[in-house]
Short mmCIF file of N, CA, C and O in Angstrom, two decimals:
data_model
loop_
_atom_site.label_atom_id
_atom_site.label_comp_id
_atom_site.label_asym_id
_atom_site.label_seq_id
_atom_site.Cartn_x
_atom_site.Cartn_y
_atom_site.Cartn_z
N UNK A 1 278.34 240.20 84.83
CA UNK A 1 279.09 241.17 83.94
C UNK A 1 279.23 240.64 82.67
O UNK A 1 280.09 239.50 82.24
N UNK A 2 279.44 241.88 81.63
CA UNK A 2 279.51 240.97 79.87
C UNK A 2 281.04 240.71 79.89
O UNK A 2 281.88 241.27 80.57
N UNK A 3 280.98 239.83 78.97
CA UNK A 3 282.38 239.65 78.56
C UNK A 3 283.45 240.39 78.31
O UNK A 3 282.98 241.19 77.49
N UNK A 4 284.45 240.80 79.19
CA UNK A 4 285.82 241.63 78.65
C UNK A 4 285.29 243.03 79.30
O UNK A 4 286.03 244.03 79.37
N UNK A 5 284.35 242.99 80.44
CA UNK A 5 283.91 244.19 81.04
C UNK A 5 284.91 244.26 82.20
O UNK A 5 286.26 243.76 82.70
N UNK A 6 284.90 245.61 82.85
CA UNK A 6 286.11 245.94 83.61
C UNK A 6 285.42 245.34 85.25
O UNK A 6 284.41 244.84 85.06
N UNK A 7 286.53 244.67 85.68
CA UNK A 7 286.21 244.79 87.30
C UNK A 7 286.46 245.43 88.33
O UNK A 7 287.22 246.29 88.30
N UNK A 8 285.23 245.60 89.34
CA UNK A 8 285.85 246.25 90.44
C UNK A 8 286.85 245.76 91.53
O UNK A 8 286.48 244.60 91.87
N UNK A 9 288.23 246.39 91.07
CA UNK A 9 289.27 245.68 92.19
C UNK A 9 289.73 246.81 93.27
O UNK A 9 289.01 248.27 93.61
N UNK A 10 289.79 246.04 94.63
CA UNK A 10 290.23 247.08 95.45
C UNK A 10 291.06 247.84 95.20
O UNK A 10 292.36 247.23 94.50
N UNK A 11 291.24 249.12 95.89
CA UNK A 11 292.25 250.11 95.49
C UNK A 11 293.13 250.71 96.92
O UNK A 11 292.66 251.49 97.31
N UNK A 12 294.39 250.20 96.58
CA UNK A 12 295.15 250.05 98.00
C UNK A 12 295.52 251.92 98.33
O UNK A 12 295.83 252.13 99.28
N UNK A 13 295.33 252.38 97.49
CA UNK A 13 296.00 253.71 97.34
C UNK A 13 294.09 254.66 97.40
O UNK A 13 294.49 255.79 97.04
N UNK A 14 293.23 253.93 97.99
CA UNK A 14 291.72 254.73 98.47
C UNK A 14 292.13 255.88 99.01
O UNK A 14 291.63 256.68 98.59
N UNK A 15 292.54 255.66 100.28
CA UNK A 15 292.89 256.72 101.02
C UNK A 15 293.33 257.80 100.57
O UNK A 15 293.28 259.13 100.87
N UNK A 16 294.74 258.07 99.88
CA UNK A 16 295.55 258.52 99.07
C UNK A 16 294.47 259.13 98.36
O UNK A 16 294.58 260.68 97.99
N UNK A 17 293.88 258.92 97.33
CA UNK A 17 292.94 259.60 96.08
C UNK A 17 291.63 260.17 97.07
O UNK A 17 291.54 261.56 96.36
N UNK A 18 291.19 260.05 97.97
CA UNK A 18 290.39 261.05 98.64
C UNK A 18 291.06 261.99 99.13
O UNK A 18 290.55 263.36 99.29
N UNK A 19 292.27 262.04 99.55
CA UNK A 19 292.90 263.01 100.48
C UNK A 19 293.32 264.04 99.71
O UNK A 19 293.19 265.40 99.78
N UNK A 20 293.51 263.52 98.40
CA UNK A 20 294.05 264.62 97.46
C UNK A 20 292.72 265.26 96.24
O UNK A 20 293.26 265.77 95.83
N UNK A 21 291.73 264.85 96.72
CA UNK A 21 290.36 265.20 95.57
C UNK A 21 289.82 266.56 96.18
O UNK A 21 289.18 267.06 95.58
N UNK A 22 290.61 267.01 97.14
CA UNK A 22 290.35 268.51 97.48
C UNK A 22 289.34 268.75 98.70
O UNK A 22 289.04 269.82 99.02
N UNK A 23 288.78 267.94 98.93
CA UNK A 23 287.97 268.01 100.56
C UNK A 23 288.89 269.06 100.87
O UNK A 23 287.86 269.89 101.73
N UNK A 24 289.87 268.73 101.46
CA UNK A 24 290.40 269.38 102.76
C UNK A 24 292.16 269.28 101.95
O UNK A 24 292.51 268.65 100.96
N UNK A 25 292.70 270.62 102.09
CA UNK A 25 293.94 270.77 102.00
C UNK A 25 295.25 269.97 102.74
O UNK A 25 296.44 270.18 102.84
N UNK A 26 294.79 268.67 103.07
CA UNK A 26 295.68 267.58 103.74
C UNK A 26 296.11 268.07 105.16
O UNK A 26 296.84 267.42 106.01
N UNK A 27 295.77 269.07 106.09
CA UNK A 27 295.57 269.63 107.32
C UNK A 27 294.68 270.06 107.82
O UNK A 27 294.12 270.72 108.38
N UNK A 28 293.37 269.43 108.24
CA UNK A 28 292.43 268.97 108.89
C UNK A 28 292.61 269.10 110.33
O UNK A 28 292.84 268.41 110.59
N UNK A 29 292.17 270.31 110.63
CA UNK A 29 292.35 269.85 112.03
C UNK A 29 290.49 269.26 112.33
O UNK A 29 289.76 270.36 112.55
N UNK A 30 290.83 268.71 113.83
CA UNK A 30 289.32 268.09 113.85
C UNK A 30 289.09 268.91 115.45
O UNK A 30 287.61 269.04 115.31
N UNK A 31 290.30 268.80 116.20
CA UNK A 31 289.71 269.38 117.44
C UNK A 31 290.05 268.57 118.98
O UNK A 31 290.25 267.65 118.48
N UNK A 32 289.50 269.17 119.99
CA UNK A 32 290.04 268.30 120.59
C UNK A 32 288.77 267.13 121.14
O UNK A 32 287.95 266.86 120.49
N UNK A 33 289.25 266.21 121.76
CA UNK A 33 288.48 265.07 121.86
C UNK A 33 287.90 264.56 123.10
O UNK A 33 289.26 264.72 123.91
N UNK A 34 287.65 263.57 123.66
CA UNK A 34 287.46 262.89 124.67
C UNK A 34 286.91 261.70 124.93
O UNK A 34 286.58 261.02 123.42
N UNK A 35 287.33 260.84 125.62
CA UNK A 35 287.62 259.41 125.96
C UNK A 35 286.88 258.89 127.20
O UNK A 35 287.70 259.56 128.28
N UNK A 36 285.92 258.61 127.31
CA UNK A 36 285.56 257.92 128.52
C UNK A 36 285.32 256.73 128.48
O UNK A 36 285.11 255.68 127.79
N UNK A 37 285.85 255.74 130.18
CA UNK A 37 286.04 254.26 129.96
C UNK A 37 285.82 253.99 131.26
O UNK A 37 286.18 254.88 132.01
N UNK A 38 285.54 252.76 131.33
CA UNK A 38 285.38 252.11 132.86
C UNK A 38 286.91 251.98 133.44
O UNK A 38 287.90 252.02 132.44
N UNK A 39 287.02 252.15 134.61
CA UNK A 39 288.58 252.00 134.94
C UNK A 39 288.99 250.88 134.62
O UNK A 39 290.86 251.39 134.82
N UNK A 40 288.73 250.02 134.51
CA UNK A 40 289.48 248.53 134.31
C UNK A 40 290.33 248.75 132.89
O UNK A 40 290.90 248.09 132.52
N UNK A 41 289.31 249.48 132.14
CA UNK A 41 289.79 249.92 130.48
C UNK A 41 291.20 250.59 130.51
O UNK A 41 291.33 251.25 129.26
N UNK A 42 291.66 251.61 131.28
CA UNK A 42 292.67 252.30 131.45
C UNK A 42 293.31 252.33 130.10
O UNK A 42 294.23 252.96 129.44
N UNK A 43 294.24 250.98 130.33
CA UNK A 43 295.47 250.43 129.22
C UNK A 43 294.68 250.68 128.12
O UNK A 43 295.46 251.23 127.06
N UNK A 44 293.84 250.11 127.55
CA UNK A 44 293.35 249.84 126.47
C UNK A 44 292.57 250.78 126.08
O UNK A 44 293.26 251.63 124.78
N UNK A 45 292.43 252.13 126.62
CA UNK A 45 291.84 253.35 126.50
C UNK A 45 292.98 254.38 126.09
O UNK A 45 292.84 255.04 124.74
N UNK A 46 294.17 254.38 126.67
CA UNK A 46 295.46 254.44 126.45
C UNK A 46 295.92 254.09 124.80
O UNK A 46 296.05 254.83 124.00
N UNK A 47 295.48 253.41 124.29
CA UNK A 47 296.01 252.30 123.25
C UNK A 47 295.32 253.03 122.26
O UNK A 47 295.34 253.11 121.29
N UNK A 48 293.62 252.68 122.31
CA UNK A 48 293.19 253.88 121.46
C UNK A 48 293.47 255.03 121.14
O UNK A 48 293.12 255.20 119.92
N UNK A 49 293.01 255.64 121.87
CA UNK A 49 293.48 257.17 121.78
C UNK A 49 294.86 257.48 121.01
O UNK A 49 295.16 258.53 120.23
N UNK A 50 295.84 256.68 121.47
CA UNK A 50 296.95 256.83 120.83
C UNK A 50 297.20 256.39 119.44
O UNK A 50 297.63 257.16 118.45
N UNK A 51 296.29 255.42 118.98
CA UNK A 51 295.93 255.00 117.87
C UNK A 51 295.49 255.87 116.61
O UNK A 51 295.51 255.98 115.91
N UNK A 52 294.63 256.55 117.49
CA UNK A 52 293.64 257.26 116.99
C UNK A 52 294.24 258.35 116.25
O UNK A 52 294.33 259.36 115.30
N UNK A 53 295.36 258.88 117.05
CA UNK A 53 295.84 260.37 117.15
C UNK A 53 297.24 259.65 115.88
O UNK A 53 297.53 260.60 114.86
N UNK A 54 297.60 258.55 115.55
CA UNK A 54 298.40 257.71 114.87
C UNK A 54 297.74 258.34 113.11
O UNK A 54 298.31 258.67 112.39
N UNK A 55 296.15 257.38 113.24
CA UNK A 55 295.94 257.47 111.77
C UNK A 55 295.30 258.80 111.54
O UNK A 55 295.57 259.10 110.53
N UNK A 56 295.45 259.59 112.44
CA UNK A 56 294.73 261.28 112.30
C UNK A 56 295.54 261.77 111.39
O UNK A 56 295.84 262.44 110.43
N UNK A 57 297.21 261.67 111.99
CA UNK A 57 298.98 262.41 111.39
C UNK A 57 298.55 261.30 110.16
O UNK A 57 299.21 262.46 109.41
N UNK A 58 298.41 260.15 109.86
CA UNK A 58 298.76 259.25 109.04
C UNK A 58 297.82 259.93 107.60
O UNK A 58 298.26 260.13 106.42
N UNK A 59 296.85 260.35 108.20
CA UNK A 59 295.54 260.80 107.05
C UNK A 59 295.68 262.62 107.04
O UNK A 59 294.89 263.14 105.96
N UNK A 60 296.93 262.93 107.58
CA UNK A 60 297.11 265.04 107.46
C UNK A 60 296.35 265.41 107.94
O UNK A 60 295.99 266.83 107.89
N UNK A 61 295.45 264.71 109.08
CA UNK A 61 294.84 265.41 110.39
C UNK A 61 295.28 265.60 111.60
O UNK A 61 296.43 265.29 111.76
N UNK A 62 294.49 266.52 112.29
CA UNK A 62 295.57 266.72 114.00
C UNK A 62 294.17 266.57 114.63
O UNK A 62 293.06 267.43 114.77
N UNK A 63 294.03 265.78 115.37
CA UNK A 63 293.40 265.81 116.97
C UNK A 63 293.92 266.52 117.96
O UNK A 63 295.12 266.41 118.06
N UNK A 64 292.78 267.16 118.44
CA UNK A 64 293.80 268.10 119.67
C UNK A 64 293.79 267.46 120.82
O UNK A 64 294.22 266.04 120.97
N UNK A 65 294.13 268.05 121.81
CA UNK A 65 294.15 267.06 123.28
C UNK A 65 292.83 266.24 123.52
O UNK A 65 291.74 266.44 122.93
N UNK A 66 293.58 265.31 124.09
CA UNK A 66 292.29 264.45 124.95
C UNK A 66 291.86 264.53 126.32
O UNK A 66 292.47 264.76 127.08
N UNK A 67 290.49 264.27 126.36
CA UNK A 67 290.39 264.53 127.89
C UNK A 67 289.51 263.32 127.93
O UNK A 67 288.45 262.67 127.41
N UNK A 68 289.86 263.00 129.33
CA UNK A 68 289.32 261.53 129.66
C UNK A 68 288.60 261.81 130.81
O UNK A 68 288.87 262.62 131.51
N UNK A 69 287.90 260.43 131.16
CA UNK A 69 286.79 260.38 132.27
C UNK A 69 286.69 258.97 132.88
O UNK A 69 286.51 258.21 131.43
N UNK A 70 286.87 258.53 133.84
CA UNK A 70 286.46 257.46 133.97
C UNK A 70 285.32 256.92 134.76
O UNK A 70 285.26 257.69 135.61
N UNK A 71 284.35 255.79 134.64
CA UNK A 71 283.47 255.17 135.19
C UNK A 71 284.00 254.53 135.97
O UNK A 71 284.70 253.41 135.64
N UNK A 72 283.57 254.29 137.08
CA UNK A 72 283.92 253.18 138.07
C UNK A 72 283.75 252.18 137.85
O UNK A 72 282.45 251.89 136.97
N UNK A 73 284.46 251.59 137.88
CA UNK A 73 284.20 249.33 137.48
C UNK A 73 283.09 248.78 138.30
O UNK A 73 282.10 248.50 137.15
N UNK A 74 282.68 249.28 139.34
CA UNK A 74 281.48 248.83 139.50
C UNK A 74 280.01 249.49 139.04
O UNK A 74 278.88 249.23 139.65
N UNK A 75 280.30 250.38 138.38
CA UNK A 75 279.05 251.47 138.02
C UNK A 75 278.93 250.99 136.48
O UNK A 75 278.06 251.94 135.89
N UNK A 76 279.66 250.26 135.92
CA UNK A 76 279.71 250.24 134.39
C UNK A 76 278.02 250.02 133.61
O UNK A 76 277.75 250.55 132.41
N UNK A 77 277.08 249.42 134.29
CA UNK A 77 276.02 249.01 133.79
C UNK A 77 274.93 250.32 134.27
O UNK A 77 273.68 250.29 133.95
N UNK A 78 275.55 251.13 135.49
CA UNK A 78 274.40 252.32 135.63
C UNK A 78 274.70 253.85 134.79
O UNK A 78 275.51 254.35 134.17
N UNK A 79 273.36 253.97 133.94
CA UNK A 79 273.40 255.07 132.99
C UNK A 79 274.15 255.90 133.69
O UNK A 79 274.74 257.02 133.11
N UNK A 80 273.85 256.84 135.18
CA UNK A 80 273.78 257.47 135.62
C UNK A 80 275.51 258.07 135.66
O UNK A 80 276.10 259.21 135.98
N UNK A 81 275.70 257.20 136.26
CA UNK A 81 277.96 256.79 136.17
C UNK A 81 278.28 257.42 134.63
O UNK A 81 278.82 258.31 134.49
N UNK A 82 277.69 257.04 133.85
CA UNK A 82 278.15 257.45 132.38
C UNK A 82 277.66 259.07 132.22
O UNK A 82 278.60 259.84 131.49
N UNK A 83 276.86 259.38 132.49
CA UNK A 83 276.05 260.82 132.77
C UNK A 83 277.54 261.51 133.20
O UNK A 83 277.22 263.06 132.98
N UNK A 84 277.67 261.08 134.68
CA UNK A 84 278.09 262.16 135.39
C UNK A 84 279.77 262.02 134.31
O UNK A 84 280.57 263.26 134.55
N UNK A 85 280.32 260.81 133.83
CA UNK A 85 281.12 261.17 133.12
C UNK A 85 281.40 261.92 131.84
O UNK A 85 282.14 262.79 131.46
N UNK A 86 280.27 261.82 131.26
CA UNK A 86 279.84 262.99 130.12
C UNK A 86 280.07 264.14 130.25
O UNK A 86 280.68 265.09 130.07
N UNK A 87 279.16 264.69 131.39
CA UNK A 87 278.91 266.27 132.67
C UNK A 87 280.85 266.53 132.53
O UNK A 87 280.82 267.77 132.75
N UNK A 88 281.70 265.53 132.93
CA UNK A 88 283.02 266.26 133.20
C UNK A 88 283.64 266.15 132.05
O UNK A 88 284.34 267.26 131.86
N UNK A 89 283.44 265.86 130.78
CA UNK A 89 284.19 265.96 129.82
C UNK A 89 283.68 267.05 128.87
O UNK A 89 284.38 267.76 128.09
N UNK A 90 282.46 267.32 129.01
CA UNK A 90 281.54 268.11 128.07
C UNK A 90 282.09 269.49 128.56
O UNK A 90 281.90 270.96 127.77
N UNK A 91 282.91 269.76 130.07
CA UNK A 91 283.46 271.01 129.92
C UNK A 91 284.61 271.36 129.09
O UNK A 91 284.76 272.58 128.95
N UNK A 92 285.28 270.70 128.60
CA UNK A 92 286.18 271.17 127.73
C UNK A 92 285.88 271.00 125.99
O UNK A 92 286.74 271.28 125.51
N UNK A 93 284.33 270.80 125.91
CA UNK A 93 283.77 270.89 124.68
C UNK A 93 284.55 270.18 123.69
O UNK A 93 285.05 271.27 122.96
N UNK A 94 284.73 268.95 123.74
CA UNK A 94 285.55 268.25 122.67
C UNK A 94 284.45 268.07 121.63
O UNK A 94 283.16 268.70 121.18
N UNK A 95 284.89 268.08 120.29
CA UNK A 95 284.31 268.22 119.12
C UNK A 95 283.94 266.37 118.63
O UNK A 95 282.83 266.22 118.18
N UNK A 96 284.12 265.54 119.59
CA UNK A 96 283.87 264.31 119.49
C UNK A 96 284.10 263.42 120.71
O UNK A 96 285.04 263.77 121.60
N UNK A 97 283.31 262.70 121.28
CA UNK A 97 283.58 261.96 122.52
C UNK A 97 283.27 260.15 121.80
O UNK A 97 282.51 259.72 121.46
N UNK A 98 284.89 259.30 122.43
CA UNK A 98 285.15 258.24 122.37
C UNK A 98 284.56 257.39 123.70
O UNK A 98 284.79 257.87 124.33
N UNK A 99 283.43 256.72 123.52
CA UNK A 99 282.99 255.84 124.72
C UNK A 99 283.77 254.06 124.44
O UNK A 99 283.35 253.98 123.36
N UNK A 100 284.35 253.78 125.71
CA UNK A 100 284.48 252.01 125.58
C UNK A 100 283.73 251.81 126.63
O UNK A 100 283.82 251.39 127.94
N UNK A 101 282.89 250.92 126.26
CA UNK A 101 281.81 250.25 126.96
C UNK A 101 282.25 249.09 126.70
O UNK A 101 281.26 248.23 125.46
N UNK A 102 282.25 248.27 127.96
CA UNK A 102 282.31 246.70 128.08
C UNK A 102 281.29 246.29 128.01
O UNK A 102 280.60 244.80 127.83
N UNK A 103 279.82 247.00 127.94
CA UNK A 103 278.60 246.37 127.87
C UNK A 103 277.75 247.00 126.89
O UNK A 103 276.90 246.98 126.38
N UNK A 104 278.63 246.94 125.84
CA UNK A 104 277.76 247.04 124.54
C UNK A 104 277.21 246.24 123.76
O UNK A 104 277.48 245.55 122.57
N UNK A 105 276.25 245.68 124.62
CA UNK A 105 275.61 244.79 123.72
C UNK A 105 274.01 244.74 124.10
O UNK A 105 274.09 245.65 124.95
N UNK A 106 272.74 243.84 123.17
CA UNK A 106 271.70 244.36 123.60
C UNK A 106 271.23 244.21 125.08
O UNK A 106 270.01 245.20 125.41
N UNK A 107 271.44 243.17 126.06
CA UNK A 107 271.30 243.67 127.13
C UNK A 107 271.57 244.70 127.73
O UNK A 107 270.86 245.22 128.91
N UNK A 108 272.30 245.38 127.16
CA UNK A 108 272.52 247.10 128.24
C UNK A 108 272.50 248.13 126.97
O UNK A 108 273.17 248.70 126.76
N UNK A 109 271.35 247.93 126.35
CA UNK A 109 270.91 248.84 125.12
C UNK A 109 270.65 250.18 125.67
O UNK A 109 270.83 251.26 125.22
N UNK A 110 270.24 249.98 127.08
CA UNK A 110 269.66 251.00 127.88
C UNK A 110 270.72 252.00 127.99
O UNK A 110 270.77 253.19 127.60
N UNK A 111 272.05 251.51 128.64
CA UNK A 111 273.14 252.57 128.71
C UNK A 111 273.66 253.59 127.24
O UNK A 111 273.57 254.58 127.20
N UNK A 112 273.57 252.47 126.05
CA UNK A 112 273.89 252.84 124.85
C UNK A 112 273.08 254.19 124.44
O UNK A 112 273.74 255.24 124.00
N UNK A 113 271.80 253.94 125.03
CA UNK A 113 271.01 254.82 124.51
C UNK A 113 271.27 256.01 125.33
O UNK A 113 270.60 257.44 124.46
N UNK A 114 271.54 256.03 126.35
CA UNK A 114 271.36 257.20 127.45
C UNK A 114 272.70 258.02 126.73
O UNK A 114 272.30 259.26 126.87
N UNK A 115 273.99 256.90 126.45
CA UNK A 115 274.61 257.99 125.76
C UNK A 115 274.22 258.69 124.64
O UNK A 115 274.74 260.48 124.40
N UNK A 116 273.97 258.08 123.87
CA UNK A 116 273.75 258.58 122.41
C UNK A 116 272.77 260.23 122.94
O UNK A 116 272.72 260.91 122.23
N UNK A 117 271.75 259.69 123.57
CA UNK A 117 270.75 261.17 123.90
C UNK A 117 271.31 261.93 124.36
O UNK A 117 271.40 263.16 124.08
N UNK A 118 272.15 261.90 125.34
CA UNK A 118 273.20 263.07 126.18
C UNK A 118 274.08 263.76 125.38
O UNK A 118 274.13 264.66 125.39
N UNK A 119 274.97 262.66 124.09
CA UNK A 119 275.80 263.40 123.51
C UNK A 119 274.88 264.26 122.30
O UNK A 119 275.00 265.43 121.66
N UNK A 120 273.99 263.15 121.60
CA UNK A 120 273.29 263.92 120.48
C UNK A 120 271.96 264.85 120.93
O UNK A 120 272.29 265.96 119.95
N UNK A 121 271.17 264.53 121.64
CA UNK A 121 270.01 265.49 122.06
C UNK A 121 270.74 266.73 122.73
O UNK A 121 270.54 268.10 122.63
N UNK A 122 271.25 266.51 123.77
CA UNK A 122 271.27 267.20 124.74
C UNK A 122 272.65 268.31 124.43
O UNK A 122 273.01 269.51 124.99
N UNK A 123 273.53 267.66 123.95
CA UNK A 123 274.95 268.44 123.99
C UNK A 123 275.36 268.59 122.44
O UNK A 123 276.13 269.73 122.42
N UNK A 124 274.79 267.99 121.72
CA UNK A 124 275.04 268.28 119.79
C UNK A 124 275.86 267.81 119.49
O UNK A 124 276.96 268.90 119.11
N UNK A 125 276.81 267.08 119.97
CA UNK A 125 278.13 266.55 119.77
C UNK A 125 278.08 264.78 119.13
O UNK A 125 277.31 264.08 119.97
N UNK A 126 279.21 265.01 118.46
CA UNK A 126 279.40 263.69 117.77
C UNK A 126 279.92 262.45 118.47
O UNK A 126 281.03 263.09 119.69
N UNK A 127 279.30 261.42 119.09
CA UNK A 127 279.68 260.43 119.75
C UNK A 127 280.08 258.86 119.02
O UNK A 127 279.28 258.54 118.08
N UNK A 128 280.83 258.13 119.91
CA UNK A 128 281.41 256.51 119.13
C UNK A 128 280.94 255.99 120.41
O UNK A 128 281.99 256.14 121.22
N UNK A 129 280.64 254.55 120.01
CA UNK A 129 280.61 253.71 121.63
C UNK A 129 281.61 252.59 120.50
O UNK A 129 280.83 251.70 119.91
N UNK A 130 282.41 252.01 121.57
CA UNK A 130 282.98 251.35 120.96
C UNK A 130 282.69 249.85 122.18
O UNK A 130 282.85 250.05 123.37
N UNK A 131 282.72 248.59 121.74
CA UNK A 131 282.61 247.68 122.63
C UNK A 131 283.77 247.14 123.19
O UNK A 131 284.65 246.42 122.13
N UNK A 132 284.37 247.33 123.85
CA UNK A 132 285.67 247.50 124.31
C UNK A 132 286.25 245.83 124.82
O UNK A 132 286.98 245.55 124.87
N UNK A 133 285.16 245.45 125.03
CA UNK A 133 285.08 243.64 125.13
C UNK A 133 285.54 242.98 123.73
O UNK A 133 286.77 242.30 123.86
N UNK A 134 284.97 243.09 122.83
CA UNK A 134 285.31 242.90 121.47
C UNK A 134 287.08 243.38 121.24
O UNK A 134 287.39 242.81 120.55
N UNK A 135 286.83 244.61 121.28
CA UNK A 135 288.11 245.23 121.04
C UNK A 135 289.32 244.37 121.57
O UNK A 135 290.33 243.92 120.97
N UNK A 136 289.17 244.24 122.69
CA UNK A 136 290.23 243.51 123.13
C UNK A 136 290.24 241.88 123.25
O UNK A 136 291.47 241.60 123.24
N UNK A 137 289.80 241.48 122.55
CA UNK A 137 289.77 240.25 122.03
C UNK A 137 290.69 239.74 120.86
O UNK A 137 291.12 238.85 120.97
N UNK A 138 290.45 241.22 120.16
CA UNK A 138 291.78 240.55 119.14
C UNK A 138 292.42 242.06 118.99
O UNK A 138 292.02 243.37 118.42
N UNK A 139 293.69 242.33 119.44
CA UNK A 139 294.47 243.38 119.17
C UNK A 139 294.69 243.75 117.59
O UNK A 139 294.94 245.20 117.39
N UNK A 140 294.95 242.71 116.70
CA UNK A 140 294.92 243.14 115.36
C UNK A 140 293.87 243.84 114.67
O UNK A 140 293.93 244.75 113.60
N UNK A 141 292.65 243.72 115.75
CA UNK A 141 291.49 244.72 114.86
C UNK A 141 291.69 246.03 115.54
O UNK A 141 290.70 247.01 115.00
N UNK A 142 292.46 246.70 116.50
CA UNK A 142 292.65 248.00 116.88
C UNK A 142 292.29 249.34 115.69
O UNK A 142 291.35 250.03 115.78
N UNK A 143 293.35 249.10 115.13
CA UNK A 143 293.65 249.93 113.59
C UNK A 143 292.51 250.11 112.93
O UNK A 143 291.86 251.08 112.61
N UNK A 144 292.11 249.20 112.44
CA UNK A 144 290.73 249.15 111.60
C UNK A 144 289.69 249.40 112.19
O UNK A 144 288.75 250.27 111.70
N UNK A 145 289.24 249.32 113.38
CA UNK A 145 288.50 249.89 114.38
C UNK A 145 288.73 251.27 114.75
O UNK A 145 287.76 252.02 114.45
N UNK A 146 289.60 251.56 115.03
CA UNK A 146 289.88 253.09 114.99
C UNK A 146 289.88 254.04 113.87
O UNK A 146 289.39 254.78 113.79
N UNK A 147 289.95 253.20 113.07
CA UNK A 147 290.24 253.96 111.57
C UNK A 147 288.68 254.21 110.93
O UNK A 147 288.38 255.11 109.90
N UNK A 148 288.10 253.43 111.19
CA UNK A 148 286.60 253.76 110.76
C UNK A 148 285.89 254.42 111.67
O UNK A 148 284.85 255.07 111.72
N UNK A 149 286.56 254.83 112.98
CA UNK A 149 285.75 255.76 113.88
C UNK A 149 285.72 257.06 113.35
O UNK A 149 285.55 257.68 113.27
#
């Protein structure tokens, strides 16, 4: 950078700038959403859903009602169990579906690809898969991860 040039610095008010630039009037309604998670992740799923709603309100948006579906703990590596859960929540026509998958790693990529195919190709609904194992390792990362979702 040339001497005396401007430096790019973090703008802590960036989200305010985005909100006020006219993309939406400050009251965006996202609609209903769903959360699909293993039975053992109930507490963490509740925390994630509450955090998502808090962050939406802070950004001037409104998330509708949450529909949940539970994947039995002994079937988290079974793609059919995830499809059954997707079929349960799709009846409510969610705007997006959030998945908390403790097996979101390369060894279980098949489950991830089945989830994405079912949501994107078959249902045309936005989906996000979170690795709930990593999410549970550091609670301080809950808000940043949810904020990026």
